[in-house]
Short mmCIF file of C-alpha atoms in Angstrom, two decimals:
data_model
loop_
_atom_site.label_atom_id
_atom_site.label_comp_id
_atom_site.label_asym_id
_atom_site.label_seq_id
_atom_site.Cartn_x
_atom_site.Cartn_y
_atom_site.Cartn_z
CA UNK Y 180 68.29 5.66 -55.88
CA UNK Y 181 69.70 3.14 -53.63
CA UNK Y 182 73.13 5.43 -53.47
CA UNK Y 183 71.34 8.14 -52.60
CA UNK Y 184 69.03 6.95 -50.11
CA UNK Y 185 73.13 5.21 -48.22
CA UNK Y 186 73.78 9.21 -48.26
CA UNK Y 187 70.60 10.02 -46.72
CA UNK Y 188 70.88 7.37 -43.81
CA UNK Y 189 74.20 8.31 -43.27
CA UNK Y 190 73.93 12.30 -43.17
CA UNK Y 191 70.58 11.46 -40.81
CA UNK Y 192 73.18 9.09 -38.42
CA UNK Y 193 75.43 12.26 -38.59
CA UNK Y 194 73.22 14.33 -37.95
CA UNK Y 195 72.10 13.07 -34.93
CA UNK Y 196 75.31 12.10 -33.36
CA UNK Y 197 76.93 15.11 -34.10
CA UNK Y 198 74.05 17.46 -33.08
CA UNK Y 199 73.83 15.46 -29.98
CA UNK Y 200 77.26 16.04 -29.46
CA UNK Y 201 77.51 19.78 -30.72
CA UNK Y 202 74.06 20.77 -28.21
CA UNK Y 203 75.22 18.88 -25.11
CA UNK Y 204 79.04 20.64 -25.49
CA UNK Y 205 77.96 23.94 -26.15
CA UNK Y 206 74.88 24.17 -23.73
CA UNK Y 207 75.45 25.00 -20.15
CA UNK Y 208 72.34 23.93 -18.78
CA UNK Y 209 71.81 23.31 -15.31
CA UNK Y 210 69.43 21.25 -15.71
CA UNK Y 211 71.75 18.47 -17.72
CA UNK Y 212 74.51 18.26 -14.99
CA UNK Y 213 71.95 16.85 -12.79
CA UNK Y 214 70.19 14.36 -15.75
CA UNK Y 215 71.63 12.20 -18.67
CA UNK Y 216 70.55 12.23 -22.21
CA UNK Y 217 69.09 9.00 -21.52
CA UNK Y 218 67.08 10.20 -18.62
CA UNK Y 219 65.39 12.94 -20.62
CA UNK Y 220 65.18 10.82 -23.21
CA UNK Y 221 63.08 8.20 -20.59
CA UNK Y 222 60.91 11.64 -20.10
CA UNK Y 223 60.44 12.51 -23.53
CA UNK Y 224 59.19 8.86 -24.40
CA UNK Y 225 56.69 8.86 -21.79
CA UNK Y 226 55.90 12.61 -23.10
CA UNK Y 227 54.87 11.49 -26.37
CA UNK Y 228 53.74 7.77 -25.70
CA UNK Y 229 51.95 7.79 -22.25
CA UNK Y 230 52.49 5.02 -19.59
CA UNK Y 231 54.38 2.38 -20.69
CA UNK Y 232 56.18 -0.60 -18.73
CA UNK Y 233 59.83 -0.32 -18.39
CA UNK Y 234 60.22 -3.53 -20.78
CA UNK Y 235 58.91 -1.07 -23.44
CA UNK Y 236 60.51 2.11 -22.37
CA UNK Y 237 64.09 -0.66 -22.95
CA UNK Y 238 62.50 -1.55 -26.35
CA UNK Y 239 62.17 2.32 -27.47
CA UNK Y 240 65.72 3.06 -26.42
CA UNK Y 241 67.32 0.08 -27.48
CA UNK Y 242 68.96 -0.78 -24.11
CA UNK Y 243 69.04 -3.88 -21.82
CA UNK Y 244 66.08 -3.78 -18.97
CA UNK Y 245 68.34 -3.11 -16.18
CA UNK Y 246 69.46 0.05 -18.20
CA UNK Y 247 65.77 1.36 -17.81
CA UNK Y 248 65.54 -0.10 -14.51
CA UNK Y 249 68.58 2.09 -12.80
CA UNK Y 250 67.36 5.45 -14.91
CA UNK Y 251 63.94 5.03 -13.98
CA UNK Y 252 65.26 4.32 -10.18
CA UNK Y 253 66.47 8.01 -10.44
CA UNK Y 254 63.87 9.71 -12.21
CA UNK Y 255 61.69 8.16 -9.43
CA UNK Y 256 63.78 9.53 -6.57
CA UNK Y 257 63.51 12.96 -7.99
CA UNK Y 258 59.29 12.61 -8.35
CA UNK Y 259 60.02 13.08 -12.48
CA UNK Y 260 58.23 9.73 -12.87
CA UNK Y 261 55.72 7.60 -10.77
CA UNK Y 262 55.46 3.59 -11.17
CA UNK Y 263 52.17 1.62 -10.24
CA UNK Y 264 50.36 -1.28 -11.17
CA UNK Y 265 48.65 -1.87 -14.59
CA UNK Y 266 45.05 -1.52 -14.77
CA UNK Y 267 44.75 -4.32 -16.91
CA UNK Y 268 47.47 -6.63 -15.55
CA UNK Y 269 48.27 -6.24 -11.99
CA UNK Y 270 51.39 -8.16 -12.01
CA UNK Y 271 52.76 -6.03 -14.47
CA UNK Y 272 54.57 -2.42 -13.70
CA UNK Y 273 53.96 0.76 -15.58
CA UNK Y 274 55.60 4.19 -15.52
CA UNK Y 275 54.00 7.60 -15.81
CA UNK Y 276 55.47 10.87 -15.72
CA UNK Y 277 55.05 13.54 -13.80
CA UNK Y 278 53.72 17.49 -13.35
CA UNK Y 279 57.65 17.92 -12.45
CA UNK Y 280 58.96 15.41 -14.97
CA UNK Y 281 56.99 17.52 -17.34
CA UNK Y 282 58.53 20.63 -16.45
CA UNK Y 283 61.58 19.41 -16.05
CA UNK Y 284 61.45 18.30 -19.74
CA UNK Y 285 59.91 21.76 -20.75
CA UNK Y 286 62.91 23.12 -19.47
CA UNK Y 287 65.05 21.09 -21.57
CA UNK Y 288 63.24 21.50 -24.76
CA UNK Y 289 63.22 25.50 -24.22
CA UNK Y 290 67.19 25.12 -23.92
CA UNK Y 291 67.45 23.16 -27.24
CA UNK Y 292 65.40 24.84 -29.18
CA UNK Y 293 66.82 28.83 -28.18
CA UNK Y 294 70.02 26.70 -28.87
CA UNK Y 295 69.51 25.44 -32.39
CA UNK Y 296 67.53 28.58 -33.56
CA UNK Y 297 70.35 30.79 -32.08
CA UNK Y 298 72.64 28.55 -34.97
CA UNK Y 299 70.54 27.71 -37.80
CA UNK Y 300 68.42 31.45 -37.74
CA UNK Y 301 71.04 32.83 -40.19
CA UNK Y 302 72.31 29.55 -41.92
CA UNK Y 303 68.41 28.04 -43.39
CA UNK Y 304 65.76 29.91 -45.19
CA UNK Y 305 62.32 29.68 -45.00
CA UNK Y 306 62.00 27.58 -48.03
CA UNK Y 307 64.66 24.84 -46.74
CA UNK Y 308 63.20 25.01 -43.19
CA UNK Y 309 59.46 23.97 -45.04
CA UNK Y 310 61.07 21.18 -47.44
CA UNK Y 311 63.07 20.16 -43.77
CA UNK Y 312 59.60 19.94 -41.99
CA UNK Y 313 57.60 18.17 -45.02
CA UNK Y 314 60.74 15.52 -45.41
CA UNK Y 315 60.78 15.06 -41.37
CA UNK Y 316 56.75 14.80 -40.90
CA UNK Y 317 57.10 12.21 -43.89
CA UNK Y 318 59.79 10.37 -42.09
CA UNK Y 319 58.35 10.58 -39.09
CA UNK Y 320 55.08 9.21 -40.21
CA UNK Y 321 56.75 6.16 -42.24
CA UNK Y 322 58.51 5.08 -38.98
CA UNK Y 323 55.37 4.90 -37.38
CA UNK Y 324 53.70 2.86 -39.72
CA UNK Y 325 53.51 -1.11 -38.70
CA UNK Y 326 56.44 -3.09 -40.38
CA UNK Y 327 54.66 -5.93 -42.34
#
């Protein structure tokens, strides 16, 4: 078990680094000469968790503060993401996105996803896309469960 579960981490690290790599090569999207990875990636945390301070939004991407700080300092200029005061803590900051930062990531996801089915339509079947789905939801849900 414990062999296979080191091949499993590791083809999941792969996996991501080299489908990073492979999309952002092979794409020519407008859209990502004029933001990072890490920028849409600021936009699609915000997507799925809401307003969060920018101490979280470091936390999520596993970066220093002043990482978040200059990324969030451009998605600002371009009106992708709004800061204010929290409701229930005015001394601390929080960060929203946006009708535009919402587009903008619409746009991005539209590119990635006519991108990977444009790849993997001929290469996985039906049945491996549904065990892919069920093993992802499963790993999806065990990362969000509290570490105790």
């Amino acid at each position: 078990m414990a062999e296979k579960l080191m091949e499993a981490v590791t083809l999941f690290e792969e996996v991501m680094i080299y489908g990073t790599e492979q999309v952002i090569k092979n794409m020519d999207v407008p859209l990502w000469k004029e933001y990072s990875p890490e920028q849409i990636q600021v936009l699609k945390i915000l997507l799925a968790h809401g307003t969060l301070s920018s101490g979280k939004l470091a936390e999520i991407q596993g970066v220093h503060k002043s990482a978040v700080s200059n990324r969030l300092k451009k998605l600002e200029e371009k009106g992708l993401v709004t800061s204010g005061r929290d409701e229930n803590d005015q001394r601390s900051k929080v960060i929203q996105l946006t009708a535009a930062g919402k587009e903008v990531l619409q746009a991005s996801n539209d590119a990635v996803y006519g991108y990977i089915t444009k790849i993997l339509s001929d290469q996985i079947d039906e049945e491996e896309l549904d065990t892919f789905v069920k093993t992802f939801r499963k790993l999806k849900e065990i990362l969000l469960e509290p570490i105790s």
